[in-house]
GROMACS .gro file of C-alpha atoms in nm:
model
  229
    1ALA     CA    1   3.021   2.390  -0.783
    2VAL     CA    2   3.251   2.209  -0.639
    3LEU     CA    3   2.980   2.057  -0.403
    4GLU     CA    4   2.749   2.064  -0.705
    5ARG     CA    5   3.035   1.874  -0.877
    6LEU     CA    6   3.074   1.603  -0.636
    7LEU     CA    7   2.703   1.503  -0.554
    8ALA     CA    8   2.599   1.463  -0.925
    9GLY     CA    9   2.910   1.219  -0.914
   10ASP     CA   10   2.819   1.000  -0.659
   11GLY     CA   11   2.417   1.004  -0.855
   12VAL     CA   12   2.280   1.326  -0.626
   13ARG     CA   13   2.035   1.497  -0.726
   14THR     CA   14   1.995   1.910  -0.700
   15LEU     CA   15   1.825   2.185  -0.681
   16PHE     CA   16   2.055   2.472  -0.493
   17HIS     CA   17   1.953   2.794  -0.546
   18ARG     CA   18   2.155   3.024  -0.478
   19ASP     CA   19   2.196   3.362  -0.370
   20ALA     CA   20   2.491   3.606  -0.400
   21ALA     CA   21   2.476   3.835  -0.027
   22LEU     CA   22   2.452   3.476   0.103
   23PRO     CA   23   2.804   3.286   0.191
   24THR     CA   24   2.882   2.945   0.209
   25THR     CA   25   2.772   2.886   0.572
   26VAL     CA   26   3.151   2.701   0.662
   27LYS     CA   27   3.199   2.443   1.039
   28LEU     CA   28   3.541   2.496   1.172
   29ARG     CA   29   3.628   2.131   1.395
   30VAL     CA   30   3.883   2.111   1.553
   31ILE     CA   31   3.994   1.807   1.617
   32GLY     CA   32   4.260   1.653   1.891
   33ARG     CA   33   4.428   1.307   1.908
   34GLN     CA   34   4.183   1.131   1.653
   35GLN     CA   35   3.870   1.317   1.850
   36GLN     CA   36   3.689   1.600   1.751
   37LEU     CA   37   3.695   1.858   2.058
   38LEU     CA   38   3.464   2.140   1.879
   39ARG     CA   39   3.300   2.269   1.577
   40ILE     CA   40   3.279   2.664   1.532
   41ASP     CA   41   2.941   2.750   1.283
   42PHE     CA   42   3.010   3.064   1.000
   43GLU     CA   43   2.694   3.111   0.968
   44THR     CA   44   2.439   3.392   0.780
   45ALA     CA   45   2.099   3.342   0.737
   46PRO     CA   46   1.859   3.255   0.456
   47SER     CA   47   1.667   3.535   0.245
   48ARG     CA   48   1.204   3.475   0.238
   49GLU     CA   49   1.234   3.507  -0.139
   50LEU     CA   50   1.507   3.159  -0.113
   51LEU     CA   51   1.274   2.979   0.124
   52ALA     CA   52   0.944   3.036  -0.106
   53GLU     CA   53   1.158   2.889  -0.415
   54LYS     CA   54   1.249   2.653  -0.174
   55LEU     CA   55   0.870   2.535  -0.081
   56ALA     CA   56   0.736   2.517  -0.430
   57ASP     CA   57   1.081   2.289  -0.484
   58PHE     CA   58   0.957   2.068  -0.236
   59ASP     CA   59   0.536   2.056  -0.396
   60ARG     CA   60   0.691   1.957  -0.711
   61LEU     CA   61   0.943   1.651  -0.600
   62LEU     CA   62   0.660   1.566  -0.350
   63PRO     CA   63   0.438   1.360  -0.597
   64ASP     CA   64   0.747   1.142  -0.652
   65ALA     CA   65   0.902   1.083  -0.322
   66ASP     CA   66   0.839   0.783  -0.122
   67ILE     CA   67   0.936   0.923   0.161
   68VAL     CA   68   1.030   1.286   0.292
   69LEU     CA   69   1.331   1.312   0.507
   70LEU     CA   70   1.405   1.658   0.746
   71SER     CA   71   1.760   1.704   0.904
   72ASP     CA   72   1.659   2.060   1.132
   73TYR     CA   73   2.037   2.175   1.198
   74GLY     CA   74   1.811   2.555   1.344
   75LYS     CA   75   1.998   2.728   0.989
   76GLY     CA   76   1.701   2.910   0.873
   77GLY     CA   77   1.675   2.659   0.641
   78LEU     CA   78   1.345   2.511   0.701
   79ALA     CA   79   1.122   2.839   0.745
   80HIS     CA   80   0.827   2.635   0.670
   81ILE     CA   81   0.890   2.340   0.778
   82ALA     CA   82   0.581   2.243   0.948
   83THR     CA   83   0.414   2.356   0.601
   84MET     CA   84   0.573   1.997   0.441
   85ILE     CA   85   0.507   1.788   0.668
   86GLU     CA   86   0.112   1.874   0.611
   87ARG     CA   87   0.120   1.921   0.224
   88ALA     CA   88   0.327   1.551   0.289
   89ARG     CA   89   0.117   1.420   0.586
   90ALA     CA   90  -0.210   1.523   0.264
   91ALA     CA   91   0.005   1.330   0.010
   92GLY     CA   92  -0.035   0.984   0.275
   93ARG     CA   93   0.359   1.028   0.291
   94PRO     CA   94   0.595   0.937   0.622
   95VAL     CA   95   0.783   1.188   0.710
   96LEU     CA   96   1.086   1.180   0.900
   97VAL     CA   97   1.254   1.491   1.130
   98ASP     CA   98   1.592   1.527   1.276
   99PRO     CA   99   1.494   1.794   1.500
  100LYS     CA  100   1.666   2.127   1.674
  101GLY     CA  101   1.637   2.368   1.941
  102GLU     CA  102   1.301   2.386   2.177
  103ASP     CA  103   1.020   2.456   1.993
  104TRP     CA  104   0.881   2.120   1.854
  105ALA     CA  105   0.508   2.298   1.780
  106LYS     CA  106   0.636   2.354   1.351
  107TYR     CA  107   0.718   1.845   1.415
  108ARG     CA  108   0.270   1.820   1.504
  109GLY     CA  109   0.249   1.525   1.358
  110ALA     CA  110   0.566   1.370   1.172
  111THR     CA  111   0.583   0.968   1.161
  112ILE     CA  112   0.903   0.984   1.339
  113VAL     CA  113   1.070   1.311   1.564
  114THR     CA  114   1.486   1.160   1.596
  115PRO     CA  115   1.645   1.350   1.897
  116ASN     CA  116   1.859   1.280   2.040
  117ARG     CA  117   1.979   1.257   2.399
  118ALA     CA  118   2.084   1.602   2.459
  119GLU     CA  119   1.831   1.752   2.161
  120PHE     CA  120   1.558   1.594   2.391
  121ARG     CA  121   1.680   1.693   2.736
  122GLN     CA  122   1.621   2.085   2.598
  123VAL     CA  123   1.267   2.011   2.566
  124VAL     CA  124   1.109   1.734   2.850
  125GLY     CA  125   1.358   1.842   3.093
  126ARG     CA  126   1.598   1.560   3.288
  127TRP     CA  127   1.424   1.246   3.400
  128ARG     CA  128   1.528   0.993   3.690
  129ASP     CA  129   1.504   0.647   3.526
  130ASP     CA  130   1.338   0.463   3.179
  131GLY     CA  131   1.013   0.496   3.343
  132GLU     CA  132   1.001   0.893   3.386
  133LEU     CA  133   1.196   0.897   2.993
  134ALA     CA  134   0.889   0.702   2.890
  135ALA     CA  135   0.633   0.920   3.053
  136LYS     CA  136   0.843   1.195   2.919
  137ALA     CA  137   0.868   1.111   2.560
  138GLN     CA  138   0.453   0.973   2.547
  139ALA     CA  139   0.362   1.266   2.674
  140LEU     CA  140   0.481   1.477   2.426
  141ARG     CA  141   0.418   1.235   2.168
  142ASP     CA  142   0.058   1.232   2.177
  143GLU     CA  143   0.092   1.615   2.294
  144LEU     CA  144   0.178   1.695   1.924
  145GLY     CA  145   0.078   1.380   1.722
  146LEU     CA  146   0.397   1.196   1.601
  147GLY     CA  147   0.371   0.911   1.554
  148ALA     CA  148   0.667   0.732   1.748
  149LEU     CA  149   0.985   0.905   1.932
  150LEU     CA  150   1.360   0.788   1.862
  151VAL     CA  151   1.578   0.919   2.133
  152THR     CA  152   1.909   0.853   2.061
  153ARG     CA  153   2.132   0.838   2.391
  154SER     CA  154   2.454   0.796   2.274
  155GLU     CA  155   2.613   0.512   2.504
  156GLU     CA  156   2.292   0.410   2.674
  157GLY     CA  157   2.198   0.288   2.272
  158MET     CA  158   1.833   0.349   2.125
  159SER     CA  159   1.466   0.444   2.283
  160LEU     CA  160   1.150   0.407   2.030
  161PHE     CA  161   0.837   0.479   2.183
  162THR     CA  162   0.449   0.469   2.038
  163ALA     CA  163   0.160   0.412   2.057
  164ALA     CA  164   0.218   0.078   2.123
  165GLY     CA  165   0.486   0.107   2.438
  166ALA     CA  166   0.846   0.084   2.447
  167ASP     CA  167   1.150  -0.054   2.307
  168HIS     CA  168   1.486   0.025   2.430
  169ILE     CA  169   1.821  -0.108   2.246
  170PRO     CA  170   2.143  -0.117   2.350
  171ALA     CA  171   2.487   0.084   2.173
  172LEU     CA  172   2.659  -0.104   1.949
  173ALA     CA  173   2.961   0.118   1.926
  174ARG     CA  174   3.276  -0.110   2.016
  175GLU     CA  175   3.524   0.240   2.036
  176VAL     CA  176   3.418   0.541   1.988
  177PHE     CA  177   3.660   0.847   1.770
  178ASP     CA  178   3.354   1.118   1.630
  179VAL     CA  179   3.014   1.144   1.673
  180SER     CA  180   3.039   1.357   1.432
  181GLY     CA  181   2.719   1.319   1.158
  182ALA     CA  182   2.608   1.010   1.355
  183GLY     CA  183   2.221   1.172   1.375
  184ASP     CA  184   2.228   1.163   1.027
  185THR     CA  185   2.284   0.840   0.947
  186VAL     CA  186   2.058   0.764   1.203
  187ILE     CA  187   1.738   0.928   0.995
  188ALA     CA  188   1.961   0.801   0.674
  189THR     CA  189   1.875   0.504   0.706
  190LEU     CA  190   1.580   0.415   0.880
  191GLY     CA  191   1.402   0.616   0.628
  192VAL     CA  192   1.599   0.361   0.307
  193LEU     CA  193   1.412   0.085   0.545
  194ILE     CA  194   1.098   0.247   0.600
  195GLY     CA  195   1.080   0.418   0.288
  196ALA     CA  196   1.184   0.020   0.129
  197GLY     CA  197   0.863  -0.165   0.402
  198ALA     CA  198   1.086  -0.249   0.631
  199PRO     CA  199   0.798  -0.196   1.019
  200MET     CA  200   0.983   0.015   1.218
  201GLY     CA  201   1.160  -0.168   1.473
  202THR     CA  202   1.341  -0.283   1.204
  203ALA     CA  203   1.436   0.027   1.082
  204MET     CA  204   1.576   0.052   1.483
  205ARG     CA  205   1.822  -0.193   1.424
  206VAL     CA  206   1.961  -0.179   1.117
  207ALA     CA  207   1.983   0.172   1.233
  208ASN     CA  208   2.166   0.161   1.546
  209GLN     CA  209   2.419  -0.074   1.386
  210ALA     CA  210   2.477   0.183   1.139
  211ALA     CA  211   2.511   0.472   1.346
  212GLY     CA  212   2.769   0.172   1.562
  213VAL     CA  213   2.970   0.139   1.248
  214VAL     CA  214   3.016   0.559   1.243
  215VAL     CA  215   3.092   0.685   1.532
  216GLY     CA  216   3.390   0.479   1.537
  217LYS     CA  217   3.560   0.600   1.212
  218LEU     CA  218   3.721   1.009   1.222
  219GLY     CA  219   3.520   1.292   1.096
  220THR     CA  220   3.152   1.230   0.878
  221ALA     CA  221   3.240   0.903   0.715
  222THR     CA  222   2.940   0.666   0.566
  223VAL     CA  223   2.836   0.257   0.585
  224THR     CA  224   2.810   0.045   0.330
  225PRO     CA  225   2.580  -0.207   0.340
  226ASP     CA  226   2.890  -0.484   0.357
  227GLU     CA  227   2.965  -0.373   0.689
  228LEU     CA  228   2.638  -0.365   0.801
  229ARG     CA  229   2.624  -0.755   0.715
   0.00000   0.00000   0.00000
């Protein structure tokens, strides 16, 4: 109820389903000297019935959406992600995915997948240099039929891999206080810009600027248009 009220206050439309048997996930962050040291999660996976209801919500909302963002936290809420991507692409909607775990077959056909360095390494293994990174990225992109792969690389910036080749840009953060939510900022910014018709390269550069702003703030933070300007 508290979350619903806060989101309504910010003009965010929600479609929550309640399950009396399911405790709300708690994320415990340990902070030391104004920097996050680690996070401990207490969680329970959602029921099959709840997931079926969410898929029905998705089908109902899809016709009115310009773009679909699927942020996979590995908490069980996106058990139907392969079906969601399939239906969104059939409806002509771009699909952006923030991935989790080693099984990426479920992201097949997505427009853009946005792993961070560690998430990408978990899937393709280590690389010696940018050339090997590009080879691994393009092989995975081809295998899964992805429009693009955007690898966020912390202090090494970002690398975008498409059929046209690779595009690398440096990191912009002046000082890093807390990386919480940096990946969310990237995919949210990409979503807004691509949904508005911006080219992928432009969207990536603005997303990089947005990430540079939020990692300079403590906690999960937002970025405003004025900060980007």
